[in-house]
Coordinates of C-alpha atoms in Angstrom, one line a residue:
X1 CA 0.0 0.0 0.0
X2 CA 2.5 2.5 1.3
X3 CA 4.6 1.8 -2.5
X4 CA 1.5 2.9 -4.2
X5 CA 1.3 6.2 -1.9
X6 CA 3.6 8.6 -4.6
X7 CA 4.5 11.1 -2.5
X8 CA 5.5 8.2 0.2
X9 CA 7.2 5.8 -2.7
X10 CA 9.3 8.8 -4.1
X11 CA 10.4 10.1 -1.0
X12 CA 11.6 6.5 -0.5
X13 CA 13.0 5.9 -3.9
X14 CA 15.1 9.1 -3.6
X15 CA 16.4 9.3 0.0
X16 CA 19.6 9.5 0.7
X17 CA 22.4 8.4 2.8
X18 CA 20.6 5.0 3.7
X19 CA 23.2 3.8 6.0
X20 CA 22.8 6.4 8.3
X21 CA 18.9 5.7 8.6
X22 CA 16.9 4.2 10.7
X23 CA 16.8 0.2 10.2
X24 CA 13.2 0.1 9.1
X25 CA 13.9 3.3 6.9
X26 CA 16.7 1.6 4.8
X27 CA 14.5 -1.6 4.6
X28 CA 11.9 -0.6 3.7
X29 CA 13.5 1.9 1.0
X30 CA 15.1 -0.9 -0.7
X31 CA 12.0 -2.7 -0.9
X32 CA 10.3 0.1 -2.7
X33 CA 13.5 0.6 -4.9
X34 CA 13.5 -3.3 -6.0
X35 CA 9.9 -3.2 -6.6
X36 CA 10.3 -0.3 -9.0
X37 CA 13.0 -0.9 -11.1
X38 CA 12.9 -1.0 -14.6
X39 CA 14.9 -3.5 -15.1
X40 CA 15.6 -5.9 -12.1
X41 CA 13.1 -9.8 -12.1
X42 CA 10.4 -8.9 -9.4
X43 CA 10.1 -12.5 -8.4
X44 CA 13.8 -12.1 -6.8
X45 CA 12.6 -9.6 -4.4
X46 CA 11.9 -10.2 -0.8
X47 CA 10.5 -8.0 1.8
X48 CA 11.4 -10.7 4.5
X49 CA 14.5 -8.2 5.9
X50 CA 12.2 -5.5 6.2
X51 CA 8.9 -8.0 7.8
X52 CA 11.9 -8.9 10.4
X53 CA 12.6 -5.7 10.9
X54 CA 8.6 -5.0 11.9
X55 CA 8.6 -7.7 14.0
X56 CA 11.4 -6.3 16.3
X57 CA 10.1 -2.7 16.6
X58 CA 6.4 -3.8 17.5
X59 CA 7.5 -6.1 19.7
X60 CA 6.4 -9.0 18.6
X61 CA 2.4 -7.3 17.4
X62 CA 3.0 -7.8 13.7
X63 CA 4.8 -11.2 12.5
X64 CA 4.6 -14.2 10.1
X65 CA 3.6 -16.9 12.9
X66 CA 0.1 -15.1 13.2
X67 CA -2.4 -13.7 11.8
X68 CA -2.8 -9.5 12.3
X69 CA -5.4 -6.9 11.1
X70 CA -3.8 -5.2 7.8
X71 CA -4.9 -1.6 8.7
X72 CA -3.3 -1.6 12.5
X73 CA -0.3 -2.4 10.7
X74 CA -0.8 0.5 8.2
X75 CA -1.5 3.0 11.0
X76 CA 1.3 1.7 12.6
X77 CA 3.8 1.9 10.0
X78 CA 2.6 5.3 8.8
X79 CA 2.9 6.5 12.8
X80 CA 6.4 5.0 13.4
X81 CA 7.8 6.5 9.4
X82 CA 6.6 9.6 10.1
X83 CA 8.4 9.5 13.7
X84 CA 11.3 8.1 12.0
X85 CA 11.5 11.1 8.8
X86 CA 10.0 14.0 10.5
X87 CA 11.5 17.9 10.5
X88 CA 9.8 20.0 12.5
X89 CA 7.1 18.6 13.7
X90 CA 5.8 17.0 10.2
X91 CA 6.7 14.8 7.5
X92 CA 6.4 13.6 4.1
X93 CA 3.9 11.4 5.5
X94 CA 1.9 13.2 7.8
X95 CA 1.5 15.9 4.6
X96 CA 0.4 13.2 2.3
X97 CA -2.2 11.3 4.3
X98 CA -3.3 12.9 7.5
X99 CA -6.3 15.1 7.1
X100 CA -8.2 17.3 10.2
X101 CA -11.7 17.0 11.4
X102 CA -13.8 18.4 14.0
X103 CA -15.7 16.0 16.8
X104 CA -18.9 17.9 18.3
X105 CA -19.5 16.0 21.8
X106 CA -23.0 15.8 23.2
X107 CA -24.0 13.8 26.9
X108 CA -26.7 12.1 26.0
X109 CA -27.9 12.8 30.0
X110 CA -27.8 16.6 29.1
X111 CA -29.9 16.4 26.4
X112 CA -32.2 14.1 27.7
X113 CA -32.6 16.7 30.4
X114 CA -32.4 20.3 28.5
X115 CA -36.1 20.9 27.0
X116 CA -34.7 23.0 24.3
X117 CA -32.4 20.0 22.7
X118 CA -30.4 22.8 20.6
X119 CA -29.5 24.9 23.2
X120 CA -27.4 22.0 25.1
X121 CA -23.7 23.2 24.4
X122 CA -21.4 20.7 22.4
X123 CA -17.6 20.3 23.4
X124 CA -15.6 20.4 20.2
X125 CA -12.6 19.0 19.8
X126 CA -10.2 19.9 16.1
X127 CA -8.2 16.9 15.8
X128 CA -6.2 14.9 12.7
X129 CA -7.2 11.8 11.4
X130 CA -5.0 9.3 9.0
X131 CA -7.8 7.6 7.5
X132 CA -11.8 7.7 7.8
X133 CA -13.4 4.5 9.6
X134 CA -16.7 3.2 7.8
X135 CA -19.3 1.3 9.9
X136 CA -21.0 -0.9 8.1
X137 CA -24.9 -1.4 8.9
X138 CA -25.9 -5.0 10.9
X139 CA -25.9 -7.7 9.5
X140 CA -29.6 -8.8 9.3
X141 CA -30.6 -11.7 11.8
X142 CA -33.3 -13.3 9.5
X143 CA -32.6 -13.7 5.6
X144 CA -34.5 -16.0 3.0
X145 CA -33.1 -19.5 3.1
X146 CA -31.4 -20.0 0.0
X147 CA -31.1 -23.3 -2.2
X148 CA -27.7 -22.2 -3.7
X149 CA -25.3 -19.8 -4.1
X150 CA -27.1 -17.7 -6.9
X151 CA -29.9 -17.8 -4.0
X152 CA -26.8 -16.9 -1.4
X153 CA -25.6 -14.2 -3.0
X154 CA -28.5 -12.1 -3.7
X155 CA -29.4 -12.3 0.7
X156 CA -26.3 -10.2 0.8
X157 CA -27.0 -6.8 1.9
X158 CA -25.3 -3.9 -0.2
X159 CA -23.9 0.1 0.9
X160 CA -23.0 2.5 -1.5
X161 CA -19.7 4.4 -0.3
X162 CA -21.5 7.9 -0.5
X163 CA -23.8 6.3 1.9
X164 CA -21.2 5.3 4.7
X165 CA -19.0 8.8 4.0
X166 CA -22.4 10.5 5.6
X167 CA -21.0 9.9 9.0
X168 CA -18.5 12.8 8.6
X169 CA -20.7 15.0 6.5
X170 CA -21.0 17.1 9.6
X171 CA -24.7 16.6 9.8
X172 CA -24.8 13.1 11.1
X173 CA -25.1 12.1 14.2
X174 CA -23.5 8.8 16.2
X175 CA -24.1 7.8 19.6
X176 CA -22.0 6.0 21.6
X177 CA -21.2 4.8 25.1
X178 CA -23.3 8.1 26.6
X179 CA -22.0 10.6 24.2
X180 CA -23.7 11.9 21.1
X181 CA -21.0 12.7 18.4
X182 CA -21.1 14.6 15.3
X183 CA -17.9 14.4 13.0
X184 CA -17.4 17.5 10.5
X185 CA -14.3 16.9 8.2
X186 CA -12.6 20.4 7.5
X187 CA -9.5 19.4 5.6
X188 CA -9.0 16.5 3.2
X189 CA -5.4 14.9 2.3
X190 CA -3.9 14.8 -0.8
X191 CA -4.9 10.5 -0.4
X192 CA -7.5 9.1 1.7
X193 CA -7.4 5.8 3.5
X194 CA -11.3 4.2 3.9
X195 CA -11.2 1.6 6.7
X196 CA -14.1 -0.7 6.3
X197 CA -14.7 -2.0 9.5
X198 CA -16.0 -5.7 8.7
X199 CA -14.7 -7.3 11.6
X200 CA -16.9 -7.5 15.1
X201 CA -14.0 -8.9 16.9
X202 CA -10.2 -8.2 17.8
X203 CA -9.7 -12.0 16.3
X204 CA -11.6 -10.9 13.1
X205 CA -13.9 -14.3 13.4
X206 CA -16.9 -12.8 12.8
X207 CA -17.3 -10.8 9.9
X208 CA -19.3 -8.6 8.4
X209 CA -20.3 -9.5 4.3
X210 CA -22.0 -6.2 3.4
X211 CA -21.1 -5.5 -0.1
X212 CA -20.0 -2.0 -0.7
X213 CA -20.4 -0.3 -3.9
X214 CA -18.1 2.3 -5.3
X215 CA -17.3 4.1 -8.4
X216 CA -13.3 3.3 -9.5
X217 CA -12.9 7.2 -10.8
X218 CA -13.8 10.7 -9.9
X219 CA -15.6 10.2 -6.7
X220 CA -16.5 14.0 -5.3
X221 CA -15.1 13.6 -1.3
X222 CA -15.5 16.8 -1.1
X223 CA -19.0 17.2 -2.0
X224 CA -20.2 13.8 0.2
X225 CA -18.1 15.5 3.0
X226 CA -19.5 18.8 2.2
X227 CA -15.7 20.3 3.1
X228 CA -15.6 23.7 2.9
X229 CA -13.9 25.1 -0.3
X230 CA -13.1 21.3 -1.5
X231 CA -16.8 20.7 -3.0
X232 CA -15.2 20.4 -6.4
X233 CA -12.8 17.9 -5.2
X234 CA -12.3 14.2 -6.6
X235 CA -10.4 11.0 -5.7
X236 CA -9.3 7.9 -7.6
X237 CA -9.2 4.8 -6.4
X238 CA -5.2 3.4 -6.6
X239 CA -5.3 0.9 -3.9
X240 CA -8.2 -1.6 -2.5
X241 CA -7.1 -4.0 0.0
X242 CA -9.7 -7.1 0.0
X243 CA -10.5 -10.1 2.9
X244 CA -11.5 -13.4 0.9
X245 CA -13.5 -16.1 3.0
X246 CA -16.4 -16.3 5.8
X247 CA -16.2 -20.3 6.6
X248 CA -14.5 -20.9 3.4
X249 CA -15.7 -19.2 0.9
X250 CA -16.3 -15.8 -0.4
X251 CA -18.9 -13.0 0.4
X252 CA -19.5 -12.2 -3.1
X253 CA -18.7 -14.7 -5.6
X254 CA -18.5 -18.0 -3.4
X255 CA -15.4 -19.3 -4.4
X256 CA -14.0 -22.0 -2.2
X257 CA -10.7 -20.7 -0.5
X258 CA -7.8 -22.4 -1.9
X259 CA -4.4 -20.0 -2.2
X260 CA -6.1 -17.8 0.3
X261 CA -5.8 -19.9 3.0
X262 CA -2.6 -19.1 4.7
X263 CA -3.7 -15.5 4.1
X264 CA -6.7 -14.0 3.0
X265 CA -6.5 -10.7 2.4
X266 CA -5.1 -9.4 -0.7
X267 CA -4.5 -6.2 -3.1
X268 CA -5.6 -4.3 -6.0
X269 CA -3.1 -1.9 -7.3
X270 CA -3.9 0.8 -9.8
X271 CA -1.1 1.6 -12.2
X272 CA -1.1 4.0 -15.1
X273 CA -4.5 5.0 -16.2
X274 CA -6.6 1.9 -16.0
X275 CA -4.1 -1.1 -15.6
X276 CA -4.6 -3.2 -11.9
X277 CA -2.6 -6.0 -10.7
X278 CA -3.6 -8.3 -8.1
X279 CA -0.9 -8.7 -5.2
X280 CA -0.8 -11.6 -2.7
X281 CA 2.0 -11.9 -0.8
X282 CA 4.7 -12.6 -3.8
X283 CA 2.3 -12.7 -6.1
X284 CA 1.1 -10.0 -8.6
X285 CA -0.7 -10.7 -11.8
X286 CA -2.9 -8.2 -14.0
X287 CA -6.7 -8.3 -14.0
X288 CA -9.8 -6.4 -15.1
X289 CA -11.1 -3.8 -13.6
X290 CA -14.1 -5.3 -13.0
X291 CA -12.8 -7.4 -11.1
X292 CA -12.2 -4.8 -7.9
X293 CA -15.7 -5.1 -7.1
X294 CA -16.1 -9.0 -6.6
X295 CA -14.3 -9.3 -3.4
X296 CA -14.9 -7.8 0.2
X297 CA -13.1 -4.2 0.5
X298 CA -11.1 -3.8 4.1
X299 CA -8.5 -0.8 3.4
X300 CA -9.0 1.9 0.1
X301 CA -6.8 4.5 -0.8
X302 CA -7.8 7.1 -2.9
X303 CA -5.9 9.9 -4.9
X304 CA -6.7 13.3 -5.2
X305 CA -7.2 14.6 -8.5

């Protein structure tokens, strides 16, 4: 994900004086550097030096021996770059991914008590985010039983993106352990990260199958956001990080799991105008398009036009 970043992947292709860097800075540049040579045989590079190198700084969170949720490890690794690269106070990756919001806080209690709802005073708070979490709706308790998995499929509840980006639209309103919340994003990054938050459980065994729809090009965050001065804004989709499987097979076109076994989530990676690759683990291969949208999205990152 982060190689697909280009502000992130150039700042890594060009740094300098690699010896004197960090471990996981050097690492990890030479990663990005093998993967995008013009001339060197993909299949020859490893990332293992720079996984090892993971391991040791997160004590042990992040490793090949287990399983761990994809998007931790991207927050992570953008946190502990950006401490790593910073100068004066920001960083190549702070500017390129970290956008600002405001949180408007609400007691529930207050309200409940105040006559006059709109009069109760909110405590807002102005605070960064590095990518926007999407709850999905429930998962409905009671769905047709199905004779197949043409039958299957179609009990599968869809979401349009536009529809889960409403939480931050500065309108809506969330409540939440005795706090009503309303989130109002006032600056967008130059990429977004969309976390789609499938997963009910730390140990990610029960998951969510909601099937969210998106456009690929030219989607207007700053119109679904209503930002203001950014209503004109669009994003393109370059990365969409999938999870295959819910007791073997997939949410959306049922395929029994077979090289997704040992690990099922996988990437699509934009590159050029309209050319996407599939990447899991060593693997890449090309693919259609259309093929982005028959797998369960976890992590998106989209580009500012």
């Amino acid at each position: 994900t982060l190689a697909h970043i280009r502000p992130i992947r150039n700042f890594l292709l060009t740094l300098s004086n690699l010896d004197k860097r960090p471990p996981l800075v050097h690492k990890l540049s030479m990663v990005v550097r093998r993967m995008w040579h013009a001339r060197r045989f993909k299949a020859h590079i490893s990332p293992h030096e720079c996984v090892q190198e993971i391991v040791v700084l997160s004590k042990g969170r992040f490793g090949l021996d287990k399983e761990a949720d994809p998007f931790e490890l991207l927050v992570w690794m953008l946190n502990t770059l950006h401490g790593m690269v910073r100068k004066k106070k920001t960083s190549v990756v702070y500017e390129t991914v970290r956008g600002e919001m405001q949180v408007a806080t609400w007691k529930v209690q207050d309200m409940l008590q105040d006559d006059m709802v709109e009069d109760v005073e909110a405590t807002i708070l102005t605070m960064p985010f590095l990518a926007l979490s999407l709850e999905l709706p429930p998962t409905p308790l009671f769905t047709h039983p199905s004779t197949d998995d043409e039958d299957e499929r179609a009990n599968i509840p869809q979401v349009a993106l536009g529809t889960l980006l409403q939480r931050y639209n500065g309108t809506t309103t969330v409540e939440t352990n005795g706090l009503v919340q309303q989130y109002t994003v006032t600056n967008l990054p130059a990429y977004i990260v969309c976390h789609v938050k499938r997963f009910t459980k730390h140990n990610m065994s029960e998951k969510n199958l909601t099937v969210v729809n998106f456009p690929v090009r030219n989607v207007p965050f700053g119109d679904l956001l209503h930002v203001h001065g950014s209503t004109s804004v669009t994003y393109d989709l370059v990365v969409n990080v999938c999870h295959v499987g819910h007791q073997g097979k997939s949410a959306v076109d049922g395929a029994v799991l077979t090289e997704f076994e040992e690990s099922p989530f996988f990437a699509y990676v934009r590159q050029g105008e309209n050319l996407w690759f599939r990447v899991h683990d060593l693997q890449v291969e090309p693919v259609m398009p259309q093929m982005l949208f028959l797998s369960d999205s976890y992590i998106q990152v989209w580009q500012r036009n």
